[in-house]
Every structure is written in C-alpha cells, then in structure tokens.
Amino acid sequence: MRLAAFDDEGVATMGVVDGSVLSPLCPVDAFYAEVDQWLARAAHVDTAERPLETVRCVPPVPDTARVLCVGLNYRSHAAEANEDLPAAPNVFARWANTLVVGDTPVPVPPREDGLDWEGELAVVVGRSLLNGTVDQAREAILGYSCFNDLSARAFQMAVSQWTLGKNADRSGPIGPVIVTRDELPDAGSLLLETRVNGETVQSAKTDQMIFKPDDVLAYTSGSLTLHPGDVLATGTPEGVGFLRTPPRLLHAGDRVEVEIESIGVLRTPIA
C-alpha cells in the first residue's frame, strides 16, 4: 500500500495512492492514533478518488513526530569523511517543522554558501516501541519513504553539535509516498540514487548500512519511547558535496532528486 497526506480544507488528511490518484482515508492524527485499524480499512477504501495533481500534499506524519537521523551510517560515507566506523548509531534530531514534501522550494540559509544533499531511506514508525528487540522494532515499522537530509555545512561543522546545521528552514524533504512494510518487506537491498540537475552524485544499495533500520529503532527505544508517526532517517552513502574536491553545494536554481527503488522519486528545487 502507498500512502500520502494532503490538505483537505485545512485538515492534514491521509490517503491511499493508486497510480496517479489518491483516495482520502482519515485525518493524519486519527490515522496515527489507530494505525492498524486504519490500514485494515484502507484495503477497502471507497471514498472518491482525487487526481494527485489536484491536491496539495503535506508531510505524511503528525506535527508531534520526532525526526531521528543517523550520521555516518554507510561505510563508504564514513570513509570519505575520514571517520572511524561508529560503535553505536550516531543519532541526532530534526524538528518536525523542517519536513516538507516534494517540489517545495528550499531556501539556502542567509549565512551559508549553499546546501548539501544527503539522499536517505526514511522509516516511519507505526507502533509504540520501548526497549524493544530487533524483531519487535521490525514489527513496529509502518513503511518506508525517501528523505533528503539537506545540510547547512558551515553551521554543522562550526561546533560539535549539529542542531543548527541540520534544522534549516524546510530542509527535510520527505516523500513522495510511504510504502507500507507489507508491500516492501525487505528494504535491505534497495538502490538509492541522488541526482543534482540530472547528474548522479550518489548511488548505493541500502544493504551497505552499518546499522540496519531495525537495529537503530531497537537501540533508540532503549532510551525513549518511539510513537506512531516518528521518522528515522537512516543515513546517507558516499558522494556528498562538501567532501568533494573542490567542494560542491546546492544554490538557487539547482534541482536535487532522491530516488529509491520501489518507492519513487523525491524532487526538490533550491530557492
């Protein structure tokens, strides 16, 4: 099943996507309050279909979502950054209000020379999880999406804490859909590619992660309770811009795409 959210007269509403049409299901908050029940109903949704091109999509998670990100989670990225492999998942946080959908212009922060791309597989949580096992973490996954961890590198690298560099305005594109786990039971070997103005700058399989999504969710749940609608961005492979020679960043007029096999293409213009 493929899910997306849209603005229905001011209410963020979850819908079921079938090709180029969307069938409204329920408000996003209601969906994450009773995920299993709404998924069962979604299999038989009979509301009027709407062409996707006629709706205004919004992030498919509640405003209360926590967005957790894993740094240096691909061996190739750790190598290009000249960093040792982490002994445990290097988890940092984004604010949910940085999330935007595809085709939303993302501005370069005023004190940055440009933004850097980080194409990633995102995991959306569908069940609460506290101190869970890896198997329990796997069962807690609602589904998968594309994510672009657009980074303000000057702020990120100025200090040891990454908060400012990873929370620039509208710098967390996600989408175009959530593909539920039943449709994509093994997300461990998907091709992930990032393109800038049509040029491929990242290309890797998700099986190159150091810590798999299930492992990271189980580990994280040992510190805090994960709730339905929380998002885990699982890290980026090699090929980021600021580590190139010479460094390369995104500027106004650039267009970046993150494509993940079996999920879709997330397109973002830079403003």
Coordinates of C-alpha atoms in Angstrom, one line a residue:
M1 CA 0.0 0.0 0.0
R2 CA 1.1 3.5 -0.8
L3 CA 0.1 6.4 1.5
A4 CA 0.3 10.1 1.1
A5 CA -1.1 13.1 3.0
F6 CA -2.8 16.2 1.6
D7 CA -4.5 19.4 2.8
D8 CA -8.3 18.8 2.9
E9 CA -9.8 22.2 3.7
G10 CA -7.2 22.9 6.3
V11 CA -7.0 19.4 7.7
A12 CA -4.0 17.2 7.1
T13 CA -5.6 14.0 5.7
M14 CA -4.0 10.6 4.9
G15 CA -4.9 9.0 1.6
V16 CA -4.2 5.8 -0.3
V17 CA -2.3 6.3 -3.5
D18 CA -3.1 4.2 -6.6
G19 CA -1.1 5.3 -9.6
S20 CA -2.0 9.0 -10.2
V21 CA -5.0 9.1 -7.9
L22 CA -5.5 9.4 -4.2
S23 CA -8.4 8.2 -2.1
P24 CA -8.9 10.1 1.2
L25 CA -8.9 7.9 4.3
C26 CA -8.9 10.0 7.5
P27 CA -7.1 12.9 9.3
V28 CA -3.4 12.2 9.8
D29 CA -3.7 12.5 13.6
A30 CA -6.5 9.9 13.6
F31 CA -4.5 7.6 11.4
Y32 CA -1.5 7.5 13.7
A33 CA -3.8 7.1 16.8
E34 CA -5.1 3.8 15.3
V35 CA -2.7 2.7 12.6
D36 CA -3.7 -1.0 12.4
Q37 CA -7.4 -0.2 12.2
W38 CA -7.0 2.4 9.5
L39 CA -4.7 0.2 7.5
A40 CA -7.4 -2.5 7.6
R41 CA -10.0 0.0 6.4
A42 CA -7.6 1.3 3.7
A43 CA -7.6 -2.0 2.0
H44 CA -11.3 -1.4 1.2
V45 CA -11.4 2.4 0.9
D46 CA -14.3 3.6 -1.2
T47 CA -14.1 7.3 -1.0
A48 CA -14.0 9.4 -4.2
E49 CA -10.6 9.3 -5.9
R50 CA -8.8 12.6 -6.5
P51 CA -6.1 13.2 -9.1
L52 CA -2.8 13.6 -7.3
E53 CA -2.0 16.7 -9.4
T54 CA -5.1 18.5 -8.0
V55 CA -4.3 18.1 -4.3
R56 CA -1.7 19.9 -2.1
C57 CA 0.4 17.3 -0.4
V58 CA 1.7 17.8 3.1
P59 CA 4.2 15.7 5.2
P60 CA 2.6 12.3 6.0
V61 CA 3.3 12.4 9.7
P62 CA 1.8 14.3 12.7
D63 CA 3.1 17.6 13.9
T64 CA 4.2 15.8 17.1
A65 CA 6.5 13.4 15.2
R66 CA 10.2 13.1 16.3
V67 CA 12.6 13.0 13.3
L68 CA 15.7 11.0 14.3
C69 CA 18.6 10.8 11.9
V70 CA 21.6 8.6 11.8
G71 CA 25.0 10.1 11.0
L72 CA 27.8 8.1 9.3
N73 CA 25.7 5.0 8.8
Y74 CA 27.3 3.9 5.5
R75 CA 30.8 2.6 5.4
S76 CA 31.6 4.5 2.2
H77 CA 30.4 7.8 3.8
A78 CA 32.5 7.2 6.9
A79 CA 35.5 6.5 4.7
E80 CA 35.1 9.7 2.6
A81 CA 34.7 11.7 5.8
N82 CA 37.9 10.0 7.1
E83 CA 36.0 8.9 10.2
D84 CA 36.2 5.7 12.2
L85 CA 33.2 3.4 12.0
P86 CA 30.8 4.3 14.9
A87 CA 30.5 1.8 17.7
A88 CA 26.8 2.6 18.1
P89 CA 24.3 4.5 16.0
N90 CA 25.1 8.2 15.9
V91 CA 21.6 9.6 16.3
F92 CA 20.7 13.2 16.1
A93 CA 17.4 15.1 15.9
R94 CA 15.5 17.2 13.5
W95 CA 12.4 19.2 14.2
A96 CA 9.2 18.0 12.5
N97 CA 8.6 21.5 11.2
T98 CA 11.6 21.2 8.9
L99 CA 9.7 18.4 7.0
V100 CA 8.3 19.4 3.5
V101 CA 7.0 17.4 0.6
G102 CA 8.4 17.1 -2.9
D103 CA 8.6 20.1 -5.2
T104 CA 8.7 22.5 -2.2
P105 CA 11.4 25.2 -2.8
V106 CA 14.1 25.0 0.0
P107 CA 15.9 28.3 0.7
V108 CA 19.7 28.5 1.2
P109 CA 20.2 29.9 4.7
P110 CA 21.4 33.5 4.6
R111 CA 24.8 32.7 6.2
E112 CA 25.5 29.6 4.1
D113 CA 27.3 29.4 0.8
G114 CA 24.9 26.7 -0.2
L115 CA 23.2 23.5 1.0
D116 CA 24.5 19.9 0.8
W117 CA 22.5 16.9 -0.3
E118 CA 22.1 13.7 1.6
G119 CA 19.8 11.1 0.0
E120 CA 18.4 8.7 2.6
L121 CA 15.9 5.9 3.2
A122 CA 13.3 7.1 5.8
V123 CA 11.4 4.7 8.1
V124 CA 8.1 5.7 9.5
V125 CA 7.1 4.1 12.8
G126 CA 3.6 2.6 13.1
R127 CA 3.6 1.2 16.7
S128 CA 4.9 2.4 20.0
L129 CA 8.2 0.8 21.0
L130 CA 10.1 1.0 24.3
N131 CA 13.2 -1.1 25.0
G132 CA 12.2 -3.3 22.0
T133 CA 14.1 -6.2 20.4
V134 CA 15.2 -6.1 16.8
D135 CA 12.2 -8.3 15.9
Q136 CA 9.8 -6.0 17.7
A137 CA 11.4 -3.0 16.1
R138 CA 10.8 -4.6 12.7
E139 CA 7.2 -5.2 13.5
A140 CA 6.9 -1.5 14.6
I141 CA 7.7 -0.2 11.1
L142 CA 4.7 1.2 9.2
G143 CA 6.7 1.8 6.0
Y144 CA 9.4 3.5 4.0
S145 CA 9.9 6.7 2.2
C146 CA 12.6 8.9 0.5
F147 CA 14.3 11.6 2.5
N148 CA 16.8 14.3 1.8
D149 CA 18.8 15.5 4.8
L150 CA 19.7 18.9 3.3
S151 CA 22.6 20.2 5.4
A152 CA 23.9 23.7 6.2
R153 CA 27.5 22.6 6.5
A154 CA 29.1 25.9 7.8
F155 CA 26.8 25.7 10.9
Q156 CA 27.1 22.0 11.2
M157 CA 30.9 22.0 11.1
A158 CA 31.4 25.1 13.3
V159 CA 30.8 23.1 16.5
S160 CA 30.4 19.6 17.7
Q161 CA 26.6 19.8 18.0
W162 CA 24.7 19.5 14.7
T163 CA 21.4 21.1 15.6
L164 CA 21.7 24.3 13.5
G165 CA 23.3 22.6 10.6
K166 CA 20.5 20.0 10.4
N167 CA 17.4 22.2 11.0
A168 CA 17.5 24.9 8.4
D169 CA 14.1 26.1 7.2
R170 CA 12.3 23.5 5.1
S171 CA 15.4 21.4 4.8
G172 CA 13.8 18.0 5.4
P173 CA 12.1 16.9 2.2
I174 CA 10.2 13.5 2.6
G175 CA 8.1 11.5 0.1
P176 CA 6.6 11.2 -2.4
V177 CA 4.8 8.3 -0.6
I178 CA 5.1 5.9 2.3
V179 CA 5.3 2.4 1.0
T180 CA 4.0 0.1 3.8
R181 CA 6.1 -2.8 5.1
D182 CA 3.8 -5.5 3.7
E183 CA 4.4 -4.2 0.2
L184 CA 8.2 -3.8 0.8
P185 CA 9.1 -6.5 3.4
D186 CA 12.8 -6.3 2.7
A187 CA 14.1 -2.8 2.4
G188 CA 17.7 -4.0 3.0
S189 CA 18.8 -4.0 -0.6
L190 CA 17.2 -1.1 -2.4
L191 CA 19.1 1.1 -4.9
L192 CA 19.3 4.7 -3.7
E193 CA 20.4 7.4 -6.0
T194 CA 20.7 11.2 -5.6
R195 CA 20.9 13.4 -8.7
V196 CA 21.7 17.1 -9.0
N197 CA 20.5 18.8 -12.1
G198 CA 20.2 15.4 -13.7
E199 CA 23.8 14.2 -12.7
T200 CA 24.0 11.2 -10.4
V201 CA 26.0 12.2 -7.3
Q202 CA 25.2 9.3 -5.0
S203 CA 24.4 5.7 -5.9
A204 CA 24.4 2.8 -3.4
K205 CA 22.4 -0.1 -2.1
T206 CA 20.8 0.1 1.3
D207 CA 22.5 -3.1 2.4
Q208 CA 25.7 -1.1 2.8
M209 CA 24.3 0.5 6.0
I210 CA 26.4 -0.1 9.1
F211 CA 23.3 -0.3 11.4
K212 CA 20.1 -1.6 9.8
P213 CA 16.8 0.3 10.4
D214 CA 15.6 -2.4 12.8
D215 CA 18.8 -2.2 14.8
V216 CA 18.6 1.6 15.1
L217 CA 15.0 1.6 16.2
A218 CA 15.6 -1.1 18.8
Y219 CA 18.7 0.8 20.1
T220 CA 16.9 4.1 20.2
S221 CA 13.9 2.6 22.0
G222 CA 16.3 1.8 24.9
S223 CA 16.4 5.5 25.7
L224 CA 13.0 6.8 24.6
T225 CA 9.6 5.5 23.6
L226 CA 9.0 5.7 19.9
H227 CA 5.5 6.6 18.8
P228 CA 3.5 6.1 15.7
G229 CA 4.4 8.8 13.2
D230 CA 8.0 9.2 14.3
V231 CA 10.5 9.2 11.5
L232 CA 14.0 7.6 11.3
A233 CA 16.3 8.9 8.5
T234 CA 18.8 6.0 8.1
G235 CA 21.9 7.9 6.9
T236 CA 23.5 8.7 3.5
P237 CA 26.1 6.9 1.4
E238 CA 29.2 8.5 -0.1
G239 CA 29.0 11.3 -2.6
V240 CA 28.0 14.3 -0.5
G241 CA 29.0 17.7 -1.9
F242 CA 31.2 19.3 0.8
L243 CA 33.7 16.4 0.8
R244 CA 34.3 16.7 -3.0
T245 CA 37.4 18.3 -4.4
P246 CA 36.6 21.1 -4.9
P247 CA 33.5 21.2 -2.6
R248 CA 30.2 21.4 -4.4
L249 CA 27.0 22.8 -2.8
L250 CA 23.4 23.5 -3.9
H251 CA 22.4 27.0 -4.9
A252 CA 19.3 28.8 -6.0
G253 CA 18.1 27.3 -9.3
D254 CA 19.5 23.8 -8.6
R255 CA 17.2 20.8 -8.5
V256 CA 18.0 17.7 -6.5
E257 CA 16.3 14.3 -6.7
V258 CA 16.4 11.3 -4.4
E259 CA 15.2 8.1 -6.0
I260 CA 14.8 4.8 -4.1
E261 CA 14.0 1.6 -5.9
S262 CA 10.3 0.5 -5.3
I263 CA 9.4 3.8 -3.6
G264 CA 9.7 6.7 -6.0
V265 CA 11.4 10.0 -6.7
L266 CA 11.6 12.9 -4.3
R267 CA 12.3 16.2 -6.2
T268 CA 13.4 19.4 -4.5
P269 CA 14.2 22.8 -6.1
I270 CA 16.6 25.1 -4.3
A271 CA 15.5 28.7 -3.8

